[in-house]
Coordinates of C-alpha atoms and ligand atoms in Angstrom, one line a residue:
X1 CA -4.5 15.7 -5.1
X2 CA -5.1 17.8 -2.0
X3 CA -6.0 16.4 1.4
X4 CA -7.0 18.8 4.0
X5 CA -6.4 18.6 7.8
X6 CA -9.3 16.9 9.6
X7 CA -11.2 19.7 11.2
X8 CA -14.7 19.3 9.9
X9 CA -17.3 19.7 12.6
X10 CA -20.6 18.4 11.4
X11 CA -22.2 16.6 8.5
X12 CA -25.6 15.5 7.6
X13 CA -26.6 12.0 8.3
X14 CA -26.7 11.2 4.6
X15 CA -23.5 10.9 2.8
X16 CA -21.7 10.2 -0.4
X17 CA -21.4 6.6 0.6
X18 CA -25.2 6.4 0.4
X19 CA -25.9 8.8 -2.4
X20 CA -29.6 7.9 -2.7
X21 CA -30.4 9.2 0.8
X22 CA -31.7 12.6 1.1
X23 CA -30.4 15.2 3.5
X24 CA -32.4 15.0 6.6
X25 CA -32.2 18.5 7.8
X26 CA -35.3 19.4 5.9
X27 CA -38.0 21.9 6.6
X28 CA -41.4 21.0 8.0
X29 CA -44.1 20.8 5.3
X30 CA -46.0 23.8 6.5
X31 CA -43.0 26.1 6.5
X32 CA -43.0 29.6 8.0
X33 CA -41.8 32.3 5.6
X34 CA -38.6 32.7 7.5
X35 CA -36.1 30.1 6.4
X36 CA -34.2 30.2 9.6
X37 CA -37.4 29.2 11.5
X38 CA -37.8 26.1 9.3
X39 CA -34.8 24.2 10.6
X40 CA -35.4 21.2 12.8
X41 CA -33.0 21.7 15.7
X42 CA -32.6 18.0 16.2
X43 CA -30.9 17.5 12.8
X44 CA -29.7 21.0 12.0
X45 CA -25.9 21.1 11.8
X46 CA -23.9 23.9 13.4
X47 CA -24.7 26.3 10.7
X48 CA -26.9 28.2 10.0
X49 CA -27.8 29.6 13.3
X50 CA -31.0 28.3 14.8
X51 CA -31.8 31.6 16.5
X52 CA -35.0 32.2 14.7
X53 CA -36.2 35.1 12.7
X54 CA -34.1 37.9 14.1
X55 CA -31.0 36.1 12.9
X56 CA -32.5 35.7 9.5
X57 CA -33.2 39.4 9.4
X58 CA -29.8 40.5 10.4
X59 CA -27.8 37.6 9.2
X60 CA -26.1 35.3 11.7
X61 CA -23.4 36.7 13.9
X62 CA -19.8 35.6 13.5
X63 CA -20.0 33.7 16.8
X64 CA -22.9 31.7 15.4
X65 CA -20.9 30.6 12.5
X66 CA -17.6 30.1 14.0
X67 CA -18.6 28.1 17.1
X68 CA -19.9 24.8 15.8
X69 CA -22.7 23.2 17.8
X70 CA -21.7 20.5 20.2
X71 CA -25.1 18.7 20.0
X72 CA -24.2 16.5 17.1
X73 CA -26.6 13.8 16.0
X74 CA -25.4 10.9 18.4
X75 CA -26.0 8.1 16.0
X76 CA -24.6 9.9 13.0
X77 CA -23.1 6.9 11.1
X78 CA -20.2 8.7 9.5
X79 CA -18.6 12.1 9.5
X80 CA -17.2 13.3 6.2
X81 CA -14.9 16.3 5.8
X82 CA -12.9 18.0 3.1
X83 CA -10.0 15.6 3.8
X84 CA -12.2 12.7 2.4
X85 CA -12.2 14.2 -1.1
X86 CA -9.8 14.8 -3.9
X87 CA -10.7 18.2 -5.2
X88 CA -10.6 19.0 -8.9
X89 CA -11.5 21.6 -11.4
X90 CA -13.7 24.6 -10.6
X91 CA -17.1 24.1 -12.1
X92 CA -18.6 27.4 -11.3
X93 CA -18.2 30.6 -9.2
X94 CA -20.8 32.8 -7.6
X95 CA -20.5 35.8 -5.4
X96 CA -19.8 34.0 -2.3
X97 CA -19.5 30.4 -3.3
X98 CA -17.4 28.2 -5.6
X99 CA -18.4 24.8 -7.0
X100 CA -15.6 22.3 -7.3
X101 CA -15.5 18.8 -8.7
X102 CA -14.6 16.4 -5.9
X103 CA -14.0 12.7 -5.8
X104 CA -15.0 10.8 -2.7
X105 CA -11.8 8.9 -1.9
X106 CA -13.7 6.0 -0.3
X107 CA -16.1 5.4 -3.1
X108 CA -14.6 7.1 -6.1
X109 CA -17.9 8.8 -6.7
X110 CA -17.8 12.3 -8.2
X111 CA -19.7 15.2 -6.7
X112 CA -19.9 18.9 -7.3
X113 CA -19.2 20.4 -3.9
X114 CA -20.4 23.9 -3.4
X115 CA -18.1 25.6 -0.9
X116 CA -19.3 28.7 0.8
X117 CA -17.1 31.1 2.9
X118 CA -18.9 31.7 6.2
X119 CA -17.3 35.1 6.9
X120 CA -18.4 36.4 3.5
X121 CA -21.9 35.2 4.0
X122 CA -22.1 37.0 7.3
X123 CA -20.5 40.1 5.9
X124 CA -23.0 40.3 3.0
X125 CA -25.9 39.2 5.2
X126 CA -26.7 36.2 2.9
X127 CA -27.3 33.6 5.6
X128 CA -31.0 33.5 4.7
X129 CA -30.3 32.5 1.1
X130 CA -27.9 29.8 2.1
X131 CA -30.3 28.3 4.6
X132 CA -33.1 28.5 2.1
X133 CA -31.0 26.8 -0.6
X134 CA -30.4 23.9 1.7
X135 CA -34.0 23.7 2.8
X136 CA -35.3 23.7 -0.7
X137 CA -32.7 21.2 -2.0
X138 CA -33.4 18.8 0.8
X139 CA -37.1 18.7 -0.3
X140 CA -36.4 17.9 -3.9
X141 CA -36.4 14.4 -5.3
X142 CA -36.8 14.4 -9.0
X143 CA -34.5 13.4 -11.9
X144 CA -34.5 16.9 -13.4
X145 CA -33.0 18.6 -10.3
X146 CA -29.5 18.5 -8.9
X147 CA -29.5 16.5 -5.7
X148 CA -28.1 17.5 -2.4
X149 CA -26.4 14.4 -1.0
X150 CA -24.6 15.7 2.1
X151 CA -23.4 18.8 3.9
X152 CA -20.5 19.4 6.3
X153 CA -18.5 22.3 7.5
X154 CA -15.2 23.3 9.0
X155 CA -14.2 26.5 10.8
X156 CA -14.4 28.7 7.8
X157 CA -16.5 27.0 5.2
X158 CA -19.7 25.2 4.5
X159 CA -19.8 22.4 2.0
X160 CA -22.8 21.2 0.0
X161 CA -22.3 17.9 -1.8
X162 CA -24.3 18.0 -5.0
X163 CA -24.8 15.7 -8.0
X164 CA -22.2 16.4 -10.6
X165 CA -23.7 17.3 -14.0
X166 CA -20.8 16.7 -16.3
X167 CA -22.0 18.2 -19.5
X168 CA -22.1 21.8 -18.6
X169 CA -25.2 23.9 -18.9
X170 CA -27.7 24.9 -21.6
X171 CA -26.1 28.3 -22.0
X172 CA -22.8 26.8 -22.9
X173 CA -24.5 24.3 -25.1
X174 CA -26.2 27.0 -27.2
X175 CA -23.2 29.2 -27.2
X176 CA -21.1 26.4 -28.6
X177 CA -23.5 24.9 -31.0
X178 CA -25.9 27.7 -31.8
X179 CA -29.7 27.7 -31.6
X180 CA -31.2 24.3 -31.2
X181 CA -32.9 22.3 -34.0
X182 CA -36.6 22.1 -33.4
X183 CA -36.8 18.6 -32.0
X184 CA -34.0 19.4 -29.6
X185 CA -35.6 22.7 -28.5
X186 CA -38.9 20.8 -28.0
X187 CA -37.3 18.1 -25.9
X188 CA -35.4 20.4 -23.6
X189 CA -38.3 22.8 -23.2
X190 CA -40.5 19.8 -22.3
X191 CA -37.9 18.7 -19.7
X192 CA -38.0 22.1 -18.1
X193 CA -41.8 22.2 -18.1
X194 CA -41.9 18.8 -16.5
X195 CA -39.3 20.0 -13.9
X196 CA -41.4 23.2 -13.1
X197 CA -44.6 21.2 -12.8
X198 CA -42.9 19.1 -10.1
X199 CA -41.3 22.2 -8.4
X200 CA -44.5 24.2 -8.3
X201 CA -46.3 21.1 -7.1
X202 CA -44.0 21.2 -4.1
X203 CA -45.0 24.8 -3.5
X204 CA -41.5 26.0 -4.5
X205 CA -40.7 28.9 -6.8
X206 CA -37.2 28.9 -8.3
X207 CA -37.0 32.6 -9.1
X208 CA -33.7 32.4 -11.0
X209 CA -34.5 30.0 -13.9
X210 CA -32.1 30.7 -16.8
X211 CA -30.0 28.6 -19.2
X212 CA -26.9 28.8 -16.9
X213 CA -28.8 27.1 -14.1
X214 CA -30.0 24.3 -16.3
X215 CA -27.1 21.8 -16.2
X216 CA -26.8 18.7 -18.3
X217 CA -25.9 15.3 -16.8
X218 CA -23.8 12.5 -18.4
X219 CA -26.9 11.4 -20.4
X220 CA -27.7 14.9 -21.5
X221 CA -30.8 15.3 -19.4
X222 CA -31.4 18.5 -17.6
X223 CA -30.5 19.1 -13.9
X224 CA -31.8 22.3 -12.6
X225 CA -29.6 23.9 -10.0
X226 CA -29.0 27.0 -7.9
X227 CA -31.7 27.3 -5.3
X228 CA -30.2 30.2 -3.5
X229 CA -33.0 32.4 -4.8
X230 CA -35.8 29.9 -4.4
X231 CA -38.7 30.3 -2.1
X232 CA -40.9 27.8 -0.4
X233 CA -44.5 29.1 -0.3
X234 CA -46.4 28.6 2.9
X235 CA -49.4 26.4 2.1
X236 CA -51.0 27.0 5.5
X237 CA -51.4 30.7 4.8
X238 CA -52.3 30.0 1.1
X239 CA -49.3 32.2 0.3
X240 CA -49.0 32.6 -3.4
X241 CA -46.4 35.3 -3.7
X242 CA -43.0 35.8 -2.3
X243 CA -41.6 39.2 -1.6
X244 CA -38.2 40.7 -2.3
X245 CA -36.1 40.6 -5.3
X246 CA -34.0 37.8 -6.7
X247 CA -33.2 36.8 -10.2
X248 CA -31.1 37.6 -13.2
X249 CA -31.8 40.7 -15.3
X250 CA -32.6 38.9 -18.6
X251 CA -35.1 36.5 -17.0
X252 CA -36.8 38.7 -14.5
X253 CA -40.5 39.0 -14.8
X254 CA -42.4 42.3 -15.0
X255 CA -44.2 41.6 -11.6
X256 CA -40.8 41.4 -9.9
X257 CA -39.8 44.7 -11.4
X258 CA -43.1 46.5 -10.8
X259 CA -44.4 45.0 -7.6
X260 CA -41.3 43.3 -6.2
X261 CA -43.2 40.1 -5.7
X262 CA -42.8 36.7 -7.4
X263 CA -45.2 33.9 -7.9
X264 CA -45.1 30.5 -9.6
X265 CA -46.0 32.3 -12.8
X266 CA -42.8 34.2 -12.6
X267 CA -41.0 31.0 -13.4
X268 CA -43.3 30.6 -16.4
X269 CA -42.1 34.0 -17.6
X270 CA -38.5 32.7 -17.3
X271 CA -39.5 29.6 -19.1
X272 CA -40.7 31.7 -22.0
X273 CA -37.3 33.5 -22.0
X274 CA -35.5 30.2 -22.0
X275 CA -37.5 28.7 -24.8
X276 CA -36.8 31.8 -26.8
X277 CA -33.1 31.5 -26.0
X278 CA -33.0 27.8 -27.1
X279 CA -34.7 28.6 -30.4
X280 CA -33.0 32.0 -31.2
X281 CA -29.7 31.7 -29.5
X282 CA -30.2 35.0 -27.7
X283 CA -32.5 36.0 -24.8
X284 CA -35.5 38.1 -25.9
X285 CA -34.6 41.1 -23.8
X286 CA -31.0 41.9 -24.8
X287 CA -29.6 45.2 -23.9
X288 CA -26.3 46.8 -22.9
X289 CA -27.1 47.1 -19.2
X290 CA -29.7 46.1 -16.7
X291 CA -31.5 49.4 -16.7
X292 CA -32.2 49.0 -20.4
X293 CA -33.1 45.3 -20.1
X294 CA -35.6 46.2 -17.4
X295 CA -37.1 48.9 -19.6
X296 CA -37.6 46.4 -22.4
X297 CA -39.2 43.8 -20.0
X298 CA -41.7 46.3 -18.7
X299 CA -42.6 47.4 -22.2
X300 CA -42.7 43.8 -23.4
X301 CA -40.3 45.0 -26.2
X302 CA -39.0 41.9 -27.8
X303 CA -39.2 40.5 -31.4
X304 CA -39.0 37.2 -33.1
X305 CA -36.4 36.6 -35.7
X306 CA -37.8 35.5 -39.1
X307 CA -36.9 31.9 -38.7
X308 CA -38.3 31.3 -35.2
X309 CA -40.2 28.0 -35.3
X310 CA -43.9 29.1 -35.6
X311 CA -45.2 26.8 -32.8
X312 CA -42.4 27.9 -30.5
X313 CA -43.3 31.5 -31.3
X314 CA -46.9 30.9 -30.3
X315 CA -45.8 29.3 -27.1
X316 CA -43.3 32.0 -26.2
X317 CA -46.0 34.6 -27.0
X318 CA -48.3 32.9 -24.5
X319 CA -45.6 32.8 -21.8
X320 CA -44.2 36.3 -22.2
X321 CA -47.4 38.0 -21.1
X322 CA -47.1 41.0 -18.7
X323 CA -50.1 39.9 -16.6
X324 CA -48.9 36.9 -14.6
X325 CA -52.4 35.5 -14.4
X326 CA -52.6 35.2 -18.2
X327 CA -49.6 33.1 -18.8
X328 CA -50.1 29.6 -20.2
X329 CA -49.5 27.1 -17.4
X330 CA -50.5 29.3 -14.5
X331 CA -53.5 28.2 -12.4
X332 CA -55.8 30.7 -14.0
X333 CA -54.9 29.5 -17.4
X334 CA -55.4 25.8 -17.0
X335 CA -52.2 24.8 -15.1
X336 CA -49.7 22.5 -16.5
X337 CA -52.2 20.3 -18.4
X338 CA -52.8 23.3 -20.7
X339 CA -49.1 24.1 -21.1
X340 CA -48.2 20.5 -21.9
X341 CA -51.0 20.4 -24.5
X342 CA -49.5 23.2 -26.5
X343 CA -48.8 22.2 -30.2
X344 CA -45.0 22.9 -29.7
X345 CA -45.1 19.8 -27.4
X346 CA -47.3 17.6 -29.7
X347 CA -44.4 15.1 -30.2
X348 CA -43.6 14.8 -26.6
X349 CA -44.5 11.8 -24.5
X350 CA -44.4 13.2 -21.0
X351 CA -44.4 10.2 -18.7
X352 CA -40.9 8.9 -19.1
X353 CA -39.0 12.0 -20.4
X354 CA -36.0 11.3 -18.2
X355 CA -35.7 7.8 -19.6
X356 CA -35.8 8.9 -23.2
X357 CA -32.7 9.4 -25.3
X358 CA -32.3 13.2 -25.8
X359 CA -32.0 14.3 -29.5
X360 CA -28.5 13.7 -30.9
X361 CA -25.9 16.1 -29.7
X362 CA -22.7 16.5 -31.8
X363 CA -20.0 14.4 -30.1
X364 CA -17.7 17.4 -29.9
X365 CA -19.9 19.0 -27.2
X366 CA -19.9 16.1 -24.8
X367 CA -17.4 16.0 -22.0
X368 CA -15.1 13.2 -23.2
X369 CA -12.5 13.1 -20.5
X370 CA -13.1 10.7 -17.7
X371 CA -12.3 13.5 -15.4
X372 CA -9.1 11.8 -14.4
X373 CA -7.1 14.9 -15.2
X374 CA -9.6 17.1 -13.5
X375 CA -8.4 16.4 -10.0
X376 CA -5.4 17.5 -8.1
X377 CA -6.4 21.1 -7.9
X378 CA -4.5 22.8 -5.2
X379 CA -5.7 26.2 -5.9
X380 CA -9.4 26.0 -5.1
X381 CA -9.2 27.2 -1.6
X382 CA -7.1 30.2 -2.7
X383 CA -9.6 30.9 -5.5
X384 CA -12.5 30.8 -3.1
X385 CA -10.8 33.4 -1.0
X386 CA -10.2 35.7 -3.9
X387 CA -13.6 35.1 -5.6
X388 CA -15.7 38.2 -5.0
X389 CA -18.5 39.5 -7.1
X390 CA -19.7 37.9 -10.3
X391 CA -22.9 37.9 -12.2
X392 CA -24.8 36.5 -9.3
X393 CA -28.2 37.8 -8.5
X394 CA -28.6 38.6 -4.8
X395 CA -28.9 42.4 -5.2
X396 CA -32.1 44.2 -4.6
X397 CA -33.7 45.4 -7.8
X398 CA -35.0 48.8 -6.9
X399 CA -31.6 50.6 -6.8
X400 CA -30.6 48.9 -10.0
X401 CA -33.8 49.9 -11.7
X402 CA -33.6 53.5 -10.8
X403 CA -30.0 54.0 -11.6
X404 CA -29.3 54.9 -15.2
X405 CA -25.7 53.9 -15.7
X406 CA -23.1 55.9 -17.5
X407 CA -20.4 54.0 -19.2
X408 CA -17.4 55.2 -21.3
X409 CA -17.9 54.2 -25.0
X410 CA -14.9 51.9 -24.9
X411 CA -17.1 49.6 -22.8
X412 CA -19.1 48.8 -25.9
X413 CA -16.2 47.7 -27.9
X414 CA -14.9 44.1 -27.7
X415 CA -11.7 43.5 -29.4
X416 CA -11.5 39.9 -30.6
X417 CA -8.7 38.4 -32.7
X418 CA -6.5 40.4 -35.0
X419 CA -8.6 42.8 -37.1
X420 CA -11.8 41.6 -35.4
X421 CA -14.1 43.5 -33.1
X422 CA -17.7 43.5 -32.0
X423 CA -19.8 46.2 -30.5
X424 CA -22.6 45.9 -27.9
X425 CA -25.5 47.4 -29.6
X426 CA -27.2 49.3 -26.8
X427 CA -25.5 52.7 -27.2
X428 CA -27.4 56.0 -27.3
X429 CA -27.3 58.4 -30.2
X430 CA -24.8 60.5 -28.2
X431 CA -22.6 57.5 -27.6
X432 CA -22.9 56.5 -31.3
X433 CA -21.3 59.8 -32.3
X434 CA -18.4 59.1 -30.0
X435 CA -18.0 55.6 -31.2
X436 CA -18.0 56.8 -34.8
X437 CA -15.4 59.4 -34.0
X438 CA -13.2 56.8 -32.5
X439 CA -13.7 54.5 -35.5
X440 CA -12.9 57.3 -38.0
X441 CA -9.7 58.2 -36.2
X442 CA -8.4 54.7 -35.4
X443 CA -10.0 51.9 -37.5
X444 CA -8.3 51.3 -40.9
X445 CA -11.5 49.7 -42.2
X446 CA -13.5 52.9 -41.7
X447 CA -12.7 54.1 -45.2
X448 CA -14.9 51.3 -46.7
X449 CA -18.1 51.7 -44.8
X450 CA -19.5 55.1 -45.9
X451 CA -19.2 56.5 -42.4
X452 CA -21.5 53.8 -41.0
X453 CA -20.6 52.5 -37.5
X454 CA -19.0 49.1 -37.7
X455 CA -20.9 46.7 -35.4
X456 CA -18.7 43.6 -36.1
X457 CA -15.8 43.0 -38.3
X458 CA -13.3 40.2 -38.9
X459 CA -11.7 38.1 -41.6
X460 CA -13.8 35.4 -43.4
X461 CA -13.1 33.1 -46.3
X462 CA -15.9 33.7 -48.8
X463 CA -16.5 30.7 -50.9
X464 CA -17.8 30.7 -54.4
X465 CA -17.8 27.4 -56.3
X466 CA -14.5 25.6 -55.6
X467 CA -12.7 28.7 -54.5
X468 CA -12.5 30.6 -51.2
X469 CA -11.1 34.1 -51.0
X470 CA -10.1 35.9 -47.8
X471 CA -12.2 38.9 -47.2
X472 CA -12.7 41.4 -44.3
X473 CA -16.4 41.3 -43.5
X474 CA -17.8 44.5 -42.1
X475 CA -21.3 44.5 -40.5
X476 CA -22.4 48.1 -40.1
X477 CA -25.3 50.2 -39.2
X478 CA -27.7 50.7 -42.0
X479 CA -27.5 47.7 -41.9
X480 CA -24.9 46.7 -44.4
X481 CA -22.6 43.7 -44.8
X482 CA -19.5 45.0 -46.8
X483 CA -16.6 42.8 -47.8
X484 CA -13.1 44.0 -48.6
X485 CA -10.0 42.4 -50.1
X486 CA -7.6 42.7 -47.2
X487 CA -4.5 42.6 -49.4
X488 CA -5.4 45.1 -52.1
X489 CA -7.6 47.0 -49.7
X490 CA -10.4 47.3 -52.2
X491 CA -14.1 47.1 -51.4
X492 CA -15.2 44.0 -53.3
X493 CA -19.0 44.2 -52.7
X494 CA -21.9 44.1 -50.3
X495 CA -24.3 41.3 -49.3
X496 CA -27.6 42.9 -50.0
X497 CA -29.6 43.4 -46.8
X498 CA -33.3 42.9 -46.7
X499 CA -36.0 41.7 -44.2
X500 CA -35.5 38.2 -45.6
X501 CA -31.7 38.1 -44.8
X502 CA -30.8 35.6 -42.2
X503 CA -27.6 33.9 -41.0
X504 CA -27.1 30.2 -40.1
X505 CA -24.1 28.6 -38.5
X506 CA -23.3 25.2 -39.9
X507 CA -20.5 24.4 -37.5
X508 CA -17.9 26.4 -35.5
X509 CA -16.3 27.8 -38.7
X510 CA -18.8 27.8 -41.5
X511 CA -21.9 30.0 -41.7
X512 CA -24.3 30.9 -44.4
X513 CA -25.9 34.3 -45.0
X514 CA -29.1 33.6 -46.8
X515 CA -30.6 36.3 -49.0
X516 CA -33.6 35.9 -51.4
X517 CA -31.3 35.6 -54.4
X518 CA -28.2 33.9 -53.1
X519 CA -26.7 32.1 -50.1
X520 CA -23.3 33.3 -49.1
X521 CA -21.0 30.6 -47.9
X522 CA -18.6 32.0 -45.3
X523 CA -15.9 30.6 -43.1
X524 CA -14.6 32.2 -40.0
X525 CA -11.0 31.1 -39.6
X526 CA -11.2 31.8 -35.9
X527 CA -14.0 29.3 -35.4
X528 CA -16.6 31.8 -34.2
X529 CA -19.2 31.4 -36.9
X530 CA -21.9 31.4 -34.3
X531 CA -20.9 34.9 -33.1
X532 CA -21.4 36.2 -36.6
X533 CA -24.8 34.7 -36.8
X534 CA -25.7 36.1 -33.3
X535 CA -24.7 39.6 -34.2
X536 CA -26.4 39.5 -37.6
X537 CA -29.5 38.3 -35.8
X538 CA -29.2 41.0 -33.1
X539 CA -29.1 43.6 -35.9
X540 CA -32.2 42.1 -37.5
X541 CA -33.9 42.3 -34.1
X542 CA -33.0 45.9 -33.6
X543 CA -34.1 46.8 -37.1
X544 CA -37.5 45.2 -36.5
X545 CA -37.7 47.1 -33.2
X546 CA -36.8 50.5 -34.8
X547 CA -38.7 50.0 -38.0
X548 CA -41.5 47.5 -37.4
X549 CA -42.7 48.0 -41.0
X550 CA -39.3 46.7 -42.2
X551 CA -40.0 43.3 -40.7
X552 CA -42.7 42.4 -43.1
Ligands
ADE1 N1 -21.7 23.9 -11.7 C1 -22.4 24.3 -10.7 N2 -23.0 23.3 -10.1 C2 -22.7 22.2 -10.8 C3 -23.0 20.8 -10.7 N3 -23.8 20.3 -9.8 N4 -22.4 20.0 -11.6 C4 -21.6 20.4 -12.6 N5 -21.3 21.7 -12.7 C5 -21.8 22.6 -11.8

C-alpha cells in the first residue's frame, strides 16, 4: 500500500465519504462554448485556470497550474488527498492520464481515480479538454454513466474520483467471448440507446463513443466513460453543432471528416458502429491505418457478414447513413421514440433497464477477485510519468486525413505463438508482392499454398468423430483454408471456400468452420479460437467488398 505525503491543495465539496453527492463545480445551464468560461469561481478549485477564454485558447500557463488558489471554499467539510487512498492496479492509460484503482482508507470504498499530469496538459495544450470533462461529468446523474464523485489536486497532478466499473469494457468483453448472442446484443444496444437519450437530453454530445469507453459495472450494466471529447451545446444560442475534431478513427462520423463538425447525430453514427461491433465482433470500417479507415467511412464502404442478425442489420443500416439528418433517432427522423421502436428492440422494456438482470455472461468473464490483491501498487506514479502517447484521440483530423502513411511491410505481420502468424489485411498490391517475397523466402509453410499469401496460420486440432489430429491451418488469399500434417509435412486437404462459409467460436479453444456440406470442428491449442473466426470473417468481408457478386 502506498501513502503519499500530505500536500493536496484543494478538493471538491463532495467526497468519497458521501459518494452520492455530485461535484459542485458544475457549469451554468446556459453554458458558453468556451469551457473555461463555464466555471463558477466560487466553487472552482485551483485548477483549471479561471482566466477566461484566452486561457482556454492557449492552454493555461504553468503558473496557473502550479500555484494553487488560496480562496478555498471556507466551509469545505473535508479535504481528501492522495494520502487518503491505497492505490492499486492500473485500469487504463491515455495520452496524459492514467486511471488507477484506489481504495478510500476511511470508508473502504473503491474508486477509479483518474490522475492527470499538469505539466503534460499544459505542454500539449489540453487544458480545455480536462476542464470540459469535469464540467460534463459534474452534470451527469444517470445509472449508465460513470460518476464523478470528487476531485483534488497536488502540486503536479489532478485527481478525478470516478465510480469503479469492475468488469472491464465492451471491447474486452467481445474480444474475450466473441460476438454477442442476439438477446445480449439487443440488451446492451438498448442500454446505450437509453444512455444517449439521456445525454442528448442534457444537450451533451459524447463525440468518442466506442466499445472501449463503455465500461461494465459489477452487475454487468454499462457505464459510459471518457468525457474528455464531450461537448456541451449552448441551448441559448440553439447551437446544434460543435466544431473541431475529436474521436477515434473507427467510430468517427462522415460529417466530422468532411465538415469538421459534430452534432448529436454523430453519436448515433457511433452507435451504429458499436451495434455492428457487438454483433459482428469487428468494427464496420476496419483498415490498416487511419487514412484508409477514413476513406471507407466517407465512401460508406462496409459490409455485413452473412450471419448478421437481420433486425440488427436493418438498424445499423439506418444509423450508418452519411447524411446526419437521415439517421434513425435524430430529431429529423423522429428522435429517440422512433429509434426505440425499431424491431431490433421489440423485446426491450425500456423503463427499468438498469434494474433488469443482463443476459447471462459466462462466469469466466466476470472479475472474480475481490480486488484485495489489486492494491499495493507502488509504481503508478512512475508509470504516469512515463506514459506518453497511446491510442487516445485528441489529435486534429485534418492532418491525419491528408497524410497517406507509408509503412514497411513488416508492420503488417504479427507473429503469434510458435508457427503462428497473422497479417493485417490492408496492404496495397505493391506491398502484397513484398509480403509474398518475404513469405517465399522465409516461411516453411509457403510450399503448401500455391504461392498464395498466408493471411493467418497456426496449429489446430482437427476433430473428426472421436479423433483429433494436429494440423497446420493456413488461411490464404484466394481465399483458401489449407491444412497440412505438421509432422509428415504433407498437405492433407482444404476446407472448401464459398460465400456460405462462416466461422463460429464455441469457446476460447474450439471453433467451427461451417460449409454447406460439412462443419469442421477445430481446436486452437493456444486458446485463440476467436482470432481465427475474426480473421476468417475479415476475409469474407474483404471478398464481399472486392467481389460484391460473390456475396450472393
Ligand atoms: N478504466 C477507465 N476508467 C475506469 C473506471 N471508471 N472503472 C474501471 N476501469 C476504468
